[in-house]
Amino acid sequence: MTTQPRIVAIVPAAGVGSRMQSSTPKQYIELQGKTVLEHTLNKLMKVGEISAIKVAISAADDYFSTLAINKQVISTVAGGRERADSVLAALGAIEQQSPDWVLVHDAARPLVCAHDIENLIAQCCAAKQGGILAAKVRDTIKRGCNSEDDGEFIDMTIPREHLYQALTPQFFPYELLRQALRDALAAGANITDEASAMEWAGHPVRLITGRSDNFKITTPEDLQLANFLLAQQVTEFV
Ligand SMILES: Nc1ccn([C@@H]2O[C@H](COP(=O)(O)OP(=O)(O)OP(=O)(O)O)[C@@H](O)[C@H]2O)c(=O)n1
Ligand SMILES: C[C@](O)(CO)[C@H](O)COP(=O)(O)O
């Protein structure tokens, strides 16, 4: 009988949400009666393959303790200066759980579809290689450049056949990711997602197509659309 791999989820939730220009950190803004973080955690709790969830929160966070969450499954760790530092702290905090795989998902992506997460896990476990949810770029992509006077102008059009937006979750073998992240950060590499650490370390990363409405809540204009879509998701199975 084959044993199931042990999968632990990490949720980076220690940011200040500066681009949201809100006094409340964006992961604690309420939409449809729940905080963004609660929506995100509820989605992860729907995925049966996930055995535990570690949430990286700011040392100054006094919101998390007010949430009504399942503390049997969900625990916290102090995050770090950058997102990658928070993820690395969480990786250290889950070591004693002996995870085989780790699934990292932004607190600020509450619209993720549980089916997409299950598909990511299934495809990566079958291939024995890590991967990320990604959305194919649909618009024409331009690279800008500054001109002598103010404003930016088009420098060139980027061929988009193989361009993707990296989403989360990002799903990797635990030891490989932890070592890659440690080494990449120590080398001063610019790490904005887990995949960039794995790429830096030379590991293959699969692109698994996910829904494009799994966007990261970042600026005030994102809230209205997120609220609308969450209301739709209440009535649909996602
Ligand atoms: N030091 C940090 C910075 C970010 N994050 C988390 O990483 C996710 C994605 O980061 P981002 O959207 O950049 O969040 P913030 O850093 O909070 O936003 P901003 O850049 O606008 O300040 C968020 O869930 C955020 O809480 C984190 O855990 N630790
Ligand atoms: C991890 C991520 O959401 C993938 O697109 C993105 O890199 C986070 O970037 P941010 O600057 O921390 O929001």
JSON list of C-alpha atoms and ligand atoms in Angstrom, two decimals, residues 11-21 25-27 36-37 55-58 79-87 105-109 168 192 216-219, ligand 1:
[
{"chain": "A", "resi": 11, "resn": "VAL", "atom": "CA", "xyz": [0.73, 31.11, 4.04]},
{"chain": "A", "resi": 12, "resn": "PRO", "atom": "CA", "xyz": [2.87, 34.28, 3.94]},
{"chain": "A", "resi": 13, "resn": "ALA", "atom": "CA", "xyz": [0.69, 36.83, 5.76]},
{"chain": "A", "resi": 14, "resn": "ALA", "atom": "CA", "xyz": [3.26, 39.11, 7.41]},
{"chain": "A", "resi": 15, "resn": "GLY", "atom": "CA", "xyz": [3.14, 41.98, 4.91]},
{"chain": "A", "resi": 16, "resn": "VAL", "atom": "CA", "xyz": [2.00, 45.54, 5.64]},
{"chain": "A", "resi": 17, "resn": "GLY", "atom": "CA", "xyz": [0.07, 45.94, 2.38]},
{"chain": "A", "resi": 18, "resn": "SER", "atom": "CA", "xyz": [1.58, 49.37, 1.60]},
{"chain": "A", "resi": 19, "resn": "ARG", "atom": "CA", "xyz": [0.20, 49.43, -1.97]},
{"chain": "A", "resi": 20, "resn": "MET", "atom": "CA", "xyz": [-3.35, 49.01, -0.54]},
{"chain": "A", "resi": 21, "resn": "GLN", "atom": "CA", "xyz": [-2.99, 52.38, 1.20]},
{"chain": "A", "resi": 25, "resn": "PRO", "atom": "CA", "xyz": [-3.19, 45.24, 6.53]},
{"chain": "A", "resi": 26, "resn": "LYS", "atom": "CA", "xyz": [-4.88, 43.97, 3.36]},
{"chain": "A", "resi": 27, "resn": "GLN", "atom": "CA", "xyz": [-4.94, 40.34, 4.58]},
{"chain": "A", "resi": 36, "resn": "VAL", "atom": "CA", "xyz": [-9.10, 38.04, 3.22]},
{"chain": "A", "resi": 37, "resn": "LEU", "atom": "CA", "xyz": [-6.91, 35.67, 5.24]},
{"chain": "A", "resi": 55, "resn": "VAL", "atom": "CA", "xyz": [0.83, 31.13, 8.69]},
{"chain": "A", "resi": 56, "resn": "ALA", "atom": "CA", "xyz": [3.69, 33.61, 8.79]},
{"chain": "A", "resi": 57, "resn": "ILE", "atom": "CA", "xyz": [2.44, 36.75, 10.55]},
{"chain": "A", "resi": 58, "resn": "SER", "atom": "CA", "xyz": [4.10, 39.99, 11.57]},
{"chain": "A", "resi": 79, "resn": "GLY", "atom": "CA", "xyz": [7.49, 36.44, 9.44]},
{"chain": "A", "resi": 80, "resn": "GLY", "atom": "CA", "xyz": [10.49, 38.38, 8.17]},
{"chain": "A", "resi": 81, "resn": "ARG", "atom": "CA", "xyz": [11.43, 41.59, 6.38]},
{"chain": "A", "resi": 82, "resn": "GLU", "atom": "CA", "xyz": [10.58, 40.32, 2.90]},
{"chain": "A", "resi": 83, "resn": "ARG", "atom": "CA", "xyz": [8.13, 37.68, 1.71]},
{"chain": "A", "resi": 84, "resn": "ALA", "atom": "CA", "xyz": [10.99, 35.23, 1.10]},
{"chain": "A", "resi": 85, "resn": "ASP", "atom": "CA", "xyz": [12.19, 35.71, 4.69]},
{"chain": "A", "resi": 86, "resn": "SER", "atom": "CA", "xyz": [8.70, 34.92, 5.95]},
{"chain": "A", "resi": 87, "resn": "VAL", "atom": "CA", "xyz": [8.56, 31.76, 3.84]},
{"chain": "A", "resi": 105, "resn": "HIS", "atom": "CA", "xyz": [0.13, 30.31, -1.03]},
{"chain": "A", "resi": 106, "resn": "ASP", "atom": "CA", "xyz": [-0.19, 34.08, -0.58]},
{"chain": "A", "resi": 107, "resn": "ALA", "atom": "CA", "xyz": [-2.67, 35.19, 2.08]},
{"chain": "A", "resi": 108, "resn": "ALA", "atom": "CA", "xyz": [-3.61, 37.91, -0.44]},
{"chain": "A", "resi": 109, "resn": "ARG", "atom": "CA", "xyz": [-4.96, 35.37, -2.98]},
{"chain": "A", "resi": 168, "resn": "THR", "atom": "CA", "xyz": [0.34, 30.81, -6.04]},
{"chain": "A", "resi": 192, "resn": "THR", "atom": "CA", "xyz": [10.07, 37.31, -5.24]},
{"chain": "A", "resi": 216, "resn": "LYS", "atom": "CA", "xyz": [-3.34, 38.83, -5.69]},
{"chain": "A", "resi": 217, "resn": "ILE", "atom": "CA", "xyz": [-5.21, 41.57, -3.82]},
{"chain": "A", "resi": 218, "resn": "THR", "atom": "CA", "xyz": [-2.66, 44.40, -4.02]},
{"chain": "A", "resi": 219, "resn": "THR", "atom": "CA", "xyz": [-4.21, 47.85, -4.66]},
{"chain": "B", "resi": 1, "resn": "LIG", "atom": "N1", "xyz": [7.64, 40.50, 4.69]},
{"chain": "B", "resi": 1, "resn": "LIG", "atom": "C1", "xyz": [6.56, 39.96, 4.08]},
{"chain": "B", "resi": 1, "resn": "LIG", "atom": "C2", "xyz": [5.97, 40.59, 2.94]},
{"chain": "B", "resi": 1, "resn": "LIG", "atom": "C3", "xyz": [4.85, 40.01, 2.36]},
{"chain": "B", "resi": 1, "resn": "LIG", "atom": "N2", "xyz": [4.34, 38.87, 2.90]},
{"chain": "B", "resi": 1, "resn": "LIG", "atom": "C4", "xyz": [3.14, 38.27, 2.33]},
{"chain": "B", "resi": 1, "resn": "LIG", "atom": "O1", "xyz": [3.39, 37.88, 1.00]},
{"chain": "B", "resi": 1, "resn": "LIG", "atom": "C5", "xyz": [2.17, 37.97, 0.24]},
{"chain": "B", "resi": 1, "resn": "LIG", "atom": "C6", "xyz": [2.39, 38.68, -1.09]},
{"chain": "B", "resi": 1, "resn": "LIG", "atom": "O2", "xyz": [3.10, 39.88, -0.85]},
{"chain": "B", "resi": 1, "resn": "LIG", "atom": "P1", "xyz": [2.54, 41.33, -1.23]},
{"chain": "B", "resi": 1, "resn": "LIG", "atom": "O3", "xyz": [1.32, 41.26, -2.08]},
{"chain": "B", "resi": 1, "resn": "LIG", "atom": "O4", "xyz": [3.69, 42.13, -1.72]},
{"chain": "B", "resi": 1, "resn": "LIG", "atom": "O5", "xyz": [2.08, 41.86, 0.21]},
{"chain": "B", "resi": 1, "resn": "LIG", "atom": "P2", "xyz": [2.66, 43.13, 0.98]},
{"chain": "B", "resi": 1, "resn": "LIG", "atom": "O6", "xyz": [4.13, 43.06, 1.03]},
{"chain": "B", "resi": 1, "resn": "LIG", "atom": "O7", "xyz": [1.89, 43.20, 2.24]},
{"chain": "B", "resi": 1, "resn": "LIG", "atom": "O8", "xyz": [2.18, 44.33, 0.02]},
{"chain": "B", "resi": 1, "resn": "LIG", "atom": "P3", "xyz": [3.01, 45.66, -0.34]},
{"chain": "B", "resi": 1, "resn": "LIG", "atom": "O9", "xyz": [4.15, 45.20, -1.22]},
{"chain": "B", "resi": 1, "resn": "LIG", "atom": "O10", "xyz": [1.98, 46.47, -1.09]},
{"chain": "B", "resi": 1, "resn": "LIG", "atom": "O11", "xyz": [3.45, 46.27, 0.95]},
{"chain": "B", "resi": 1, "resn": "LIG", "atom": "C7", "xyz": [1.15, 38.69, 1.11]},
{"chain": "B", "resi": 1, "resn": "LIG", "atom": "O12", "xyz": [0.17, 37.77, 1.56]},
{"chain": "B", "resi": 1, "resn": "LIG", "atom": "C8", "xyz": [1.97, 39.24, 2.26]},
{"chain": "B", "resi": 1, "resn": "LIG", "atom": "O13", "xyz": [1.26, 39.30, 3.49]},
{"chain": "B", "resi": 1, "resn": "LIG", "atom": "C9", "xyz": [4.93, 38.25, 4.01]},
{"chain": "B", "resi": 1, "resn": "LIG", "atom": "O14", "xyz": [4.45, 37.21, 4.49]},
{"chain": "B", "resi": 1, "resn": "LIG", "atom": "N3", "xyz": [6.04, 38.82, 4.58]}
]
